[in-house]
Amino acid sequence: MDRTMQSEYFKKALRLPALPAWLSGAAWMAAGLGILALIWTLVALRLNNPVLLPTPTVVLEGFYQLFADGLLLKDVVASLKRVFIGFLIASAIGVPLAMLLAYFVTLRRLILPVVNLIRPIPPIAWIPIAILWFGIGDKPSFFITAIAAFFPIFLNSFFGGISVEDQHLNAARCLGAKKVSLVVRIMFPSALPMIWTGLKIGLGQSWMAVVTAELIAAQSGLGYMIQVSRLNLETSYVLVGMVTIGVLGSLMALALTSVERYVLPWKQK
Amino acid sequence: MSFIGKRHGLAETPPVAAVAANALALQRLKETRSMPARQLPATRAAQGAIRIENVSVEFKRNGATSIAVKDINIEIAAGEFTALLGPSGCGKSTLLNVIGGMVRPTRGETCIDGMAVREPSATCGVVFQQHSLFPWMTALDNVAFGPRMLGHEAPLAVAREFLAMVGLEKFARAYPAQLSGGMQQRVGIARALAIRPPVLLMDEPFGALDAQTRSIMQEELLKIWSELKTTVVFVTHDVDEAIFLSDRIFVMGNAPGCIKDDIRVGLDRPRTPEVVQSPGYGSLHRRVNRLIREESMKVFNGTVN
Ligand SMILES: Nc1ncnc2c1ncn2[C@@H]1O[C@H](COP(=O)(O)OP(=O)(O)OP(=O)(O)O)[C@@H](O)[C@H]1O
Ligand SMILES: [Mg+2]
């Protein structure tokens, strides 16, 4: 055994068993959150004003109260429903429309300028008109979450669609494919990686927009809860709402990432 | 109208014609399926005759037109194995794409079995130089795509048969990215053959392979061709490859692309690598080589832009 092998051997013998990847990831996350909680606590104690910033323990208490009461769950469900329905509407319109515009030039010339004109209008600017059209409640929120999700979904799908390779289209034609098959079986799957990116971004946008919509146009949901709690100076509930929004948003992103390998099996290494 | 069609300057054919072409292709596919080669119906042999009449292709580049190929006239008999041989840039791919309907000629016309070629269709199987497999489909689904498009009732069975023919049945479930370059090329060949096209167009299909794999693939291709008896147009710039494979070699020249010579290869079939030692081979090789060298030197010496 030469020297380097020897030292390798001892290193191996002495090393602690390696943590599995997810466990070490969780450990780092816990550490990061711990630091955040620590700073938060210190600042809150220094301020000593629960209306401006309650300590994490007070917020946890508030979380427990709202949870035990069933109120939190109700609001979460209301918000989630609005996000998913808006997101589904946006996907159902955005993806097919993008594929059609990517394939048919005439349609693209007609519709793309309109899309570009509407795109810079932020979701929040749609809220007044959404209230006028749909009143207060679920419907205007569906509208707002759909608007927010639509543009990232549509634009990513569209660029995915137009970047389909000519060679693939020609190969498919030489194998007997006609228009519909070319769009559905060639353009769509070759755009799917970008469509998927669009869906991920769209879901995130939609989740942000639901809170905005509920601040004004609804009487339930996490956004509404935050707004009411602020009026009642229940800052701990405001923070409960915010933390819940953050956690659920991250979980959604995580969920989409974790099913990616089933959606894009050919992209896996 | 589709932008893709426009980009290539293709006109849309009426759907009726397209449907008829597909029906014909499917009928062909059914007729010949799992039928031993020797029992193929006599009518089969008459399919895949190519006629290229006064074809010229011009490309517009930054406002200027450049002529890729000019006044090409070729007739290829059904079932013939032909090679397009020429230096880089002489328009081999362009001519091949005209036959396949991927490029619309500026002047002239191409007919396959008397029918004018207007757009890519199932009449021509095409094996591209590289990267033409659908990356989102497994090898099996890639090969099954054609039969599926033509409405065959058992596309997967057909696909398995053809994957086996190129020796890749074990890799049916692999995605193209998981296959080596040579394997991908074999899947590409199986995919083009799986619809039993009257014409098989191959654009330097073995260009990216090492010498050994290449030689094996050439022999395999000849075996498959002798079974299916499709017309083959094979683009290459390798003289040995052209002679080894073909009945006929069209030597192409440069600026603008044209047919310099039409050489019949009289060597016996079936051919093995030992064909190099047969009496006719040396003189044929020298003749073709001289032609190619002349053309390549022209480009090199700048007589050509
Ligand atoms: N889409 C295009 N637009 C403009 N010019 C083109 C286009 N396709 C080909 N050409 C030109 O036409 C000529 C012939 O090209 P082609 O690809 O047919 O040559 P080739 O013989 O296949 O060459 P290689 O052996 O290198 O593949 C070249 O001068 C090329 O620049
Ligand atoms: Mg070429």
XYZ file of C-alpha atoms and ligand atoms in Angstrom:
606
model
C 0.000 0.000 0.000
C 1.616 3.268 -1.002
C 1.278 6.495 0.913
C -1.640 8.058 -0.914
C -3.632 4.860 -0.741
C -2.863 4.617 2.920
C -4.070 8.107 3.671
C -7.198 7.453 1.585
C -7.794 4.360 3.646
C -7.561 6.210 6.935
C -9.727 9.018 5.732
C -12.401 6.533 4.792
C -12.099 4.681 8.061
C -12.404 7.869 10.110
C -15.108 9.601 8.150
C -18.587 9.853 9.599
C -21.267 8.173 7.539
C -22.337 10.645 4.830
C -25.804 12.131 5.183
C -28.253 11.371 2.416
C -28.670 14.345 0.088
C -32.193 15.266 1.157
C -31.260 15.111 4.838
C -28.288 17.411 4.462
C -30.484 19.723 2.363
C -33.050 19.768 5.146
C -30.339 20.444 7.701
C -29.121 23.472 5.754
C -32.651 24.737 5.349
C -33.302 24.380 9.089
C -30.107 26.305 9.772
C -31.139 29.117 7.433
C -34.602 29.336 8.956
C -33.076 29.253 12.436
C -30.943 32.288 11.624
C -33.962 34.122 10.224
C -36.004 33.316 13.358
C -33.147 34.456 15.582
C -32.766 37.826 13.866
C -36.531 38.252 13.810
C -36.756 37.541 17.544
C -33.931 39.935 18.387
C -35.453 42.749 16.313
C -38.933 42.124 17.747
C -37.643 42.149 21.326
C -35.688 45.326 20.638
C -38.758 47.063 19.128
C -40.962 45.727 21.880
C -44.116 46.622 19.916
C -46.289 43.622 18.888
C -48.300 45.789 16.482
C -45.197 46.631 14.481
C -43.512 43.243 14.766
C -44.602 40.402 17.035
C -42.027 37.735 17.951
C -42.044 34.404 16.073
C -43.500 32.656 19.120
C -46.472 35.019 19.114
C -46.949 34.372 15.416
C -46.766 30.630 16.028
C -49.403 31.047 18.695
C -51.556 32.990 16.241
C -51.004 30.242 13.699
C -52.189 27.661 16.208
C -55.295 29.700 17.073
C -56.285 30.248 13.466
C -55.560 26.643 12.612
C -57.496 25.224 15.550
C -60.348 27.538 14.686
C -60.498 26.159 11.152
C -60.343 29.699 9.766
C -56.898 29.336 8.300
C -57.750 26.167 6.434
C -60.865 27.791 5.000
C -58.865 30.724 3.700
C -56.146 28.471 2.322
C -58.715 26.377 0.482
C -60.420 29.493 -0.899
C -57.126 30.884 -2.208
C -55.915 27.566 -3.600
C -59.162 27.051 -5.456
C -58.865 30.483 -7.073
C -55.302 29.858 -8.083
C -55.947 26.452 -9.587
C -59.037 27.449 -11.502
C -57.400 30.609 -12.840
C -54.278 28.647 -13.673
C -56.267 25.959 -15.469
C -58.158 28.546 -17.498
C -54.901 30.258 -18.439
C -53.261 26.974 -19.441
C -56.285 25.765 -21.369
C -56.287 28.953 -23.430
C -52.589 29.843 -23.421
C -51.024 26.591 -24.613
C -53.344 25.809 -27.548
C -53.389 29.450 -28.632
C -49.602 29.539 -28.553
C -49.385 26.381 -30.669
C -51.839 27.761 -33.219
C -50.015 31.084 -33.479
C -46.691 29.292 -33.757
C -47.977 27.234 -36.688
C -50.282 29.588 -38.574
C -48.628 32.782 -39.756
C -51.817 34.625 -40.644
C -53.297 34.046 -37.222
C -50.049 35.116 -35.616
C -49.956 38.412 -37.499
C -53.495 39.102 -36.383
C -53.322 38.142 -32.740
C -49.742 38.653 -31.571
C -49.918 42.488 -31.636
C -53.045 42.346 -29.494
C -51.321 40.068 -27.012
C -48.325 42.390 -26.890
C -50.578 45.332 -26.211
C -52.348 43.672 -23.303
C -49.266 42.105 -21.790
C -47.790 45.177 -20.030
C -50.998 45.735 -18.039
C -50.263 44.309 -14.571
C -52.866 41.999 -13.001
C -53.581 44.547 -10.295
C -54.734 47.066 -12.904
C -57.394 44.589 -13.989
C -58.967 44.448 -10.542
C -61.342 47.432 -10.919
C -62.719 46.129 -14.191
C -62.878 42.608 -12.770
C -65.040 43.895 -9.903
C -67.274 45.796 -12.321
C -67.736 42.755 -14.492
C -67.865 39.985 -11.932
C -68.679 41.621 -8.588
C -66.978 40.463 -5.375
C -65.984 36.870 -4.629
C -64.582 33.968 -6.589
C -65.217 35.106 -10.128
C -63.116 38.272 -10.246
C -60.327 36.324 -8.540
C -60.458 33.586 -11.185
C -60.165 36.319 -13.756
C -57.169 37.944 -12.086
C -55.277 34.692 -11.444
C -55.949 33.615 -15.023
C -54.628 36.911 -16.404
C -51.520 36.649 -14.260
C -50.775 33.080 -15.319
C -51.677 33.535 -18.966
C -48.769 35.608 -20.216
C -45.859 33.524 -18.946
C -47.636 30.377 -20.118
C -48.557 31.746 -23.511
C -45.241 33.418 -24.285
C -43.070 30.489 -23.251
C -45.240 28.066 -25.199
C -45.185 30.317 -28.229
C -41.406 30.613 -28.295
C -41.143 26.887 -27.674
C -43.469 26.366 -30.629
C -41.646 28.553 -33.124
C -38.298 27.044 -32.232
C -39.407 23.601 -33.422
C -36.798 22.256 -35.805
C -37.589 22.271 -39.521
C -35.859 18.943 -39.790
C -38.350 17.378 -37.371
C -41.301 18.820 -39.257
C -39.940 17.610 -42.578
C -39.155 14.193 -41.184
C -42.718 13.952 -39.878
C -44.168 15.019 -43.227
C -42.125 12.351 -44.970
C -43.686 9.851 -42.591
C -47.189 10.889 -43.588
C -48.007 13.499 -40.914
C -50.472 16.248 -41.816
C -51.261 19.604 -40.178
C -52.994 18.398 -37.027
C -50.370 15.759 -36.323
C -47.601 18.224 -37.025
C -48.962 20.582 -34.382
C -50.016 17.977 -31.829
C -47.298 15.373 -32.219
C -44.285 17.390 -33.311
C -44.634 21.046 -32.389
C -46.265 20.470 -29.010
C -43.830 17.914 -27.604
C -40.815 19.749 -28.935
C -42.124 22.883 -27.196
C -42.980 20.980 -24.024
C -39.821 21.858 -22.078
C -40.584 25.538 -22.581
C -44.303 25.052 -21.986
C -43.398 23.424 -18.699
C -41.222 26.385 -17.748
C -44.134 28.660 -18.618
C -46.468 26.641 -16.424
C -44.084 26.836 -13.485
C -43.727 30.595 -13.802
C -47.451 30.982 -14.466
C -48.416 29.126 -11.307
C -46.112 31.350 -9.267
C -47.560 34.500 -10.836
C -51.051 33.246 -10.269
C -50.364 32.607 -6.601
C -49.005 36.113 -6.156
C -51.969 37.572 -7.963
C -54.569 35.768 -5.857
C -53.409 37.586 -2.755
C -53.648 40.911 -4.581
C -57.119 40.066 -5.834
C -58.325 39.020 -2.400
C -57.027 42.196 -0.771
C -59.684 44.048 -2.711
C -62.106 41.854 -4.596
C -62.986 39.030 -2.224
C -64.272 38.271 1.259
C -62.300 35.137 1.929
C -58.848 33.770 1.243
C -55.399 34.520 2.586
C -55.253 37.993 1.031
C -58.565 38.916 2.584
C -57.445 37.565 5.933
C -54.296 39.673 5.843
C -56.271 42.755 4.973
C -58.851 42.284 7.757
C -56.169 41.471 10.314
C -54.314 44.638 9.400
C -57.451 46.708 9.968
C -57.834 45.035 13.386
C -54.148 45.644 14.159
C -53.702 41.856 14.551
C -50.190 41.926 13.174
C -49.457 38.341 14.206
C -52.304 37.132 11.971
C -50.970 39.250 9.130
C -47.664 37.454 9.509
C -49.377 34.059 9.773
C -50.986 34.814 6.428
C -47.731 35.914 4.868
C -45.792 32.890 6.095
C -48.542 30.565 4.874
C -48.437 32.205 1.447
C -44.668 31.763 1.307
C -44.750 28.138 2.393
C -47.580 27.119 0.068
C -45.984 28.913 -2.885
C -42.720 27.051 -2.314
C -44.547 23.763 -1.987
C -46.327 24.300 -5.295
C -43.059 25.034 -7.058
C -41.547 21.955 -5.436
C -44.482 19.809 -6.509
C -44.128 20.876 -10.133
C -40.390 20.295 -10.097
C -40.840 16.846 -8.622
C -43.192 15.662 -11.380
C -40.990 17.112 -14.123
C -39.288 13.823 -14.863
C -42.640 12.260 -15.757
C -43.576 15.154 -18.001
C -40.222 15.387 -19.770
C -38.865 11.842 -19.535
C -36.466 12.332 -22.431
C -34.784 15.251 -20.680
C -33.641 13.101 -17.768
C -30.013 12.160 -17.476
C -51.486 28.410 -44.481
C -48.597 27.349 -42.352
C -45.490 29.437 -41.855
C -43.371 26.349 -42.189
C -44.674 25.748 -45.636
C -44.025 29.365 -46.465
C -40.501 29.312 -45.256
C -39.706 26.703 -47.849
C -41.853 28.301 -50.459
C -44.106 25.282 -50.562
C -47.630 25.512 -51.820
C -50.371 23.767 -49.914
C -51.750 20.772 -51.709
C -55.453 20.226 -51.572
C -56.312 17.893 -48.695
C -57.954 15.474 -51.095
C -54.661 14.748 -52.793
C -52.953 14.371 -49.443
C -55.535 11.903 -48.233
C -55.246 9.912 -51.435
C -51.451 9.799 -51.097
C -51.744 8.533 -47.546
C -54.281 5.893 -48.507
C -51.914 4.700 -51.205
C -49.021 4.577 -48.781
C -51.027 2.593 -46.272
C -52.187 0.155 -48.902
C -48.576 -0.355 -49.915
C -47.599 -0.856 -46.313
C -50.276 -3.497 -45.809
C -49.659 -5.282 -49.077
C -46.025 -5.854 -48.406
C -46.067 -6.316 -44.665
C -44.380 -9.462 -43.382
C -44.252 -10.798 -46.908
C -40.943 -12.470 -47.751
C -38.933 -10.354 -50.159
C -39.021 -12.863 -52.965
C -42.795 -12.966 -53.065
C -43.331 -9.240 -53.403
C -46.010 -8.520 -55.991
C -44.727 -7.718 -59.449
C -46.332 -4.273 -59.421
C -44.123 -3.418 -56.484
C -41.050 -3.361 -58.698
C -42.554 -0.609 -60.829
C -42.745 1.854 -57.914
C -40.274 4.577 -57.149
C -39.169 5.755 -60.585
C -37.812 9.300 -60.355
C -37.708 11.856 -63.135
C -36.011 15.204 -62.632
C -36.659 17.647 -65.455
C -34.732 20.894 -65.998
C -34.544 21.520 -62.285
C -32.842 24.673 -61.084
C -32.793 25.939 -57.512
C -31.921 29.491 -56.580
C -31.529 30.814 -53.085
C -31.861 34.458 -52.136
C -29.181 35.503 -49.723
C -29.072 39.119 -48.503
C -30.903 40.226 -51.612
C -28.526 38.462 -54.003
C -29.593 35.262 -55.724
C -27.206 32.345 -55.790
C -27.786 29.328 -57.954
C -27.427 26.112 -55.990
C -28.157 23.673 -58.822
C -28.821 24.376 -62.471
C -30.597 22.498 -65.264
C -30.543 19.067 -63.727
C -32.010 16.252 -65.812
C -31.997 12.792 -64.340
C -34.053 9.657 -64.725
C -33.765 6.956 -62.129
C -35.423 3.597 -62.651
C -37.544 1.997 -59.962
C -35.481 -0.062 -57.554
C -32.173 1.432 -58.617
C -29.488 2.256 -56.058
C -27.972 5.594 -57.049
C -25.368 7.810 -55.462
C -25.011 11.578 -55.679
C -21.303 12.190 -55.370
C -19.624 15.563 -55.315
C -17.506 18.049 -53.417
C -18.908 19.992 -50.502
C -21.345 22.729 -51.454
C -22.108 21.445 -54.961
C -25.799 21.063 -54.188
C -26.185 17.390 -53.325
C -28.441 18.049 -50.356
C -30.388 20.633 -52.321
C -31.090 18.154 -55.105
C -32.042 15.458 -52.619
C -34.405 17.876 -50.890
C -35.999 18.705 -54.219
C -36.745 15.014 -54.776
C -38.214 14.776 -51.269
C -40.311 17.934 -51.675
C -38.531 19.751 -48.858
C -37.198 22.350 -51.306
C -39.303 23.687 -54.146
C -37.289 24.100 -57.351
C -37.200 27.579 -58.863
C -37.630 26.032 -62.292
C -38.380 22.542 -63.531
C -40.181 19.649 -61.972
C -39.654 16.367 -60.213
C -41.958 13.413 -60.647
C -42.098 10.165 -58.759
C -43.985 7.490 -60.639
C -45.435 10.193 -62.827
C -46.793 12.248 -59.925
C -45.342 15.725 -59.457
C -43.651 16.258 -56.096
C -45.122 19.305 -54.343
C -44.488 18.751 -50.664
C -42.839 16.168 -48.424
C -44.986 13.061 -48.256
C -44.865 9.402 -47.405
C -43.673 8.602 -50.928
C -40.116 9.360 -49.878
C -38.483 7.988 -46.783
C -35.722 10.349 -45.750
C -32.650 9.599 -43.656
C -31.102 12.901 -42.685
C -27.443 13.487 -42.019
C -27.982 13.715 -38.270
C -30.220 14.752 -35.397
C -33.549 14.116 -37.038
C -34.983 11.576 -34.616
C -37.740 12.975 -32.433
C -35.959 13.339 -29.088
C -39.195 13.089 -27.076
C -40.031 9.643 -28.433
C -38.383 6.333 -27.653
C -36.626 4.512 -30.479
C -39.700 2.309 -30.872
C -42.106 5.248 -31.038
C -39.873 6.997 -33.535
C -40.080 4.008 -35.853
C -43.796 3.531 -35.182
C -44.542 7.159 -36.049
C -44.875 6.595 -39.797
C -47.129 3.534 -39.628
C -49.215 5.383 -37.020
C -49.604 8.425 -39.270
C -50.696 6.198 -42.141
C -53.322 4.525 -39.980
C -51.734 1.098 -39.759
C -53.552 -1.053 -37.222
C -50.428 -2.411 -35.525
C -47.786 0.323 -35.723
C -45.775 -1.033 -32.806
C -45.484 -4.472 -34.373
C -44.212 -2.934 -37.595
C -41.794 -0.798 -35.610
C -40.419 -3.834 -33.762
C -39.919 -5.661 -37.022
C -37.879 -2.797 -38.466
C -35.920 -2.140 -35.290
C -34.936 -5.788 -35.360
C -33.880 -5.368 -38.965
C -31.275 -2.795 -37.913
C -30.356 -4.879 -34.872
C -31.741 -2.554 -32.217
C -34.709 -4.429 -30.756
C -32.998 -4.297 -27.364
C -33.010 -0.506 -27.439
C -36.698 -0.074 -28.250
C -37.368 1.845 -25.040
C -34.310 4.076 -25.170
C -34.591 7.753 -26.035
C -32.409 9.037 -28.892
C -30.175 10.929 -26.454
C -29.315 7.603 -24.798
C -28.111 6.050 -28.062
C -24.754 6.404 -29.780
C -24.508 8.284 -33.072
C -24.405 5.061 -35.077
C -27.389 3.628 -33.262
C -29.365 6.828 -33.830
C -28.574 6.612 -37.515
C -29.824 3.010 -37.579
C -33.056 4.028 -35.874
C -33.345 6.775 -38.494
C -33.027 4.198 -41.255
C -35.561 1.889 -39.606
C -37.957 4.822 -39.230
C -37.673 5.786 -42.890
C -38.103 2.175 -44.028
C -41.010 1.343 -41.735
C -43.517 2.922 -44.125
C -41.968 0.993 -47.014
C -41.543 4.080 -49.148
C -41.053 3.607 -52.901
C -38.099 5.982 -52.639
C -35.458 6.170 -49.930
C -33.434 9.385 -49.763
C -30.276 9.314 -47.676
C -28.162 12.399 -47.014
C -24.667 11.312 -45.969
C -26.234 8.951 -43.441
C -22.926 7.423 -42.389
C -20.900 10.626 -42.476
C -20.497 10.820 -38.724
C -19.518 7.187 -38.167
C -16.110 5.591 -37.682
C -14.702 3.536 -40.561
C -15.595 0.116 -39.113
C -19.168 0.944 -38.160
C -19.561 2.640 -41.482
C -18.462 -0.421 -43.413
C -20.801 -2.669 -41.431
C -23.689 -0.279 -41.950
C -23.051 -0.181 -45.684
C -23.327 -3.947 -45.912
C -26.455 -3.907 -43.757
C -27.993 -1.272 -45.974
C -27.367 -3.369 -49.081
C -28.962 -6.384 -47.413
C -32.045 -4.398 -46.465
C -32.239 -2.838 -49.900
C -32.036 -6.218 -51.607
C -35.031 -7.290 -49.511
C -37.185 -4.213 -49.915
C -36.113 -3.181 -53.418
C -36.873 0.480 -52.957
C -35.268 3.115 -55.119
C -32.371 4.642 -53.177
C -30.732 8.008 -53.704
C -27.665 8.138 -51.511
C -25.701 11.358 -51.026
C -22.041 10.999 -50.196
C -18.667 12.563 -50.876
C -16.842 9.293 -50.335
C -15.839 7.638 -53.627
C -15.443 4.143 -52.154
C -18.805 4.317 -50.478
C -20.482 5.393 -53.711
C -18.921 2.571 -55.730
C -19.512 -0.080 -53.090
C -23.212 0.688 -52.789
C -24.503 1.895 -56.117
C -25.745 0.735 -59.472
C -25.174 4.227 -60.750
C -23.180 7.242 -59.634
C -24.055 10.811 -60.534
C -20.913 12.857 -60.161
C -21.826 16.441 -59.434
C -19.861 19.556 -60.274
C -19.716 22.980 -58.792
C -20.832 26.492 -59.553
C -23.569 26.136 -60.245
C -24.294 22.572 -59.155
C -24.715 20.277 -62.148
C -24.375 16.635 -63.150
C -20.872 16.120 -64.558
C -21.152 12.453 -65.291
C -23.466 9.490 -64.974
C -21.433 6.373 -64.290
C -22.792 2.826 -64.262
C -21.226 0.533 -61.706
C -21.232 -2.921 -63.234
C -19.884 -4.775 -60.212
C -21.592 -8.023 -59.208
C -24.030 -8.283 -56.336
C -24.226 -9.183 -53.561
C -21.171 -7.102 -52.745
C -18.752 -7.654 -49.908
C -15.787 -5.507 -48.878
C -13.647 -7.790 -51.085
C -15.193 -6.099 -54.098
C -12.227 -3.723 -53.965
C -10.087 -6.520 -55.394
C -12.359 -7.248 -58.330
C -11.005 -6.367 -61.790
C -13.283 -3.436 -62.673
C -12.936 -1.678 -59.346
C -9.540 -0.015 -59.794
C -10.247 1.710 -63.082
C -13.712 2.784 -61.932
C -12.265 4.241 -58.770
C -9.581 6.131 -60.701
C -12.134 7.523 -63.112
C -14.522 8.762 -60.435
C -11.682 10.068 -58.336
C -10.288 12.110 -61.205
C -13.659 13.738 -61.825
C -14.127 14.600 -58.175
C -10.600 15.904 -57.857
C -11.072 18.224 -60.821
C -14.175 19.682 -59.233
C -12.629 20.030 -55.805
C -9.548 21.723 -57.277
C -11.767 24.246 -59.048
C -13.218 25.304 -55.730
C -9.802 25.280 -54.138
C -8.172 27.405 -56.821
C -10.929 29.928 -56.655
C -12.238 29.488 -60.204
C -15.462 29.170 -58.315
C -16.680 31.804 -55.902
N -31.453 27.422 -47.366
C -30.437 27.938 -48.102
N -30.327 29.278 -48.257
C -29.350 29.809 -49.002
N -28.417 29.091 -49.631
C -28.443 27.764 -49.520
C -29.460 27.114 -48.740
N -29.257 25.771 -48.794
C -28.161 25.615 -49.558
N -27.670 26.788 -49.992
C -26.510 26.972 -50.880
O -26.619 26.085 -51.960
C -25.378 25.485 -52.248
C -25.499 23.986 -52.213
O -25.732 23.565 -50.867
P -25.947 22.050 -50.469
O -26.238 22.013 -49.014
O -26.937 21.459 -51.366
O -24.509 21.437 -50.755
P -23.983 19.948 -50.491
O -23.468 19.448 -51.767
O -25.012 19.149 -49.812
O -22.748 20.204 -49.521
P -22.210 19.275 -48.314
O -21.507 18.120 -48.925
O -21.245 20.182 -47.621
O -23.369 18.895 -47.485
C -24.384 26.053 -51.274
O -23.636 27.046 -51.919
C -25.218 26.638 -50.178
O -24.588 27.789 -49.674
Mg -25.235 18.330 -47.781
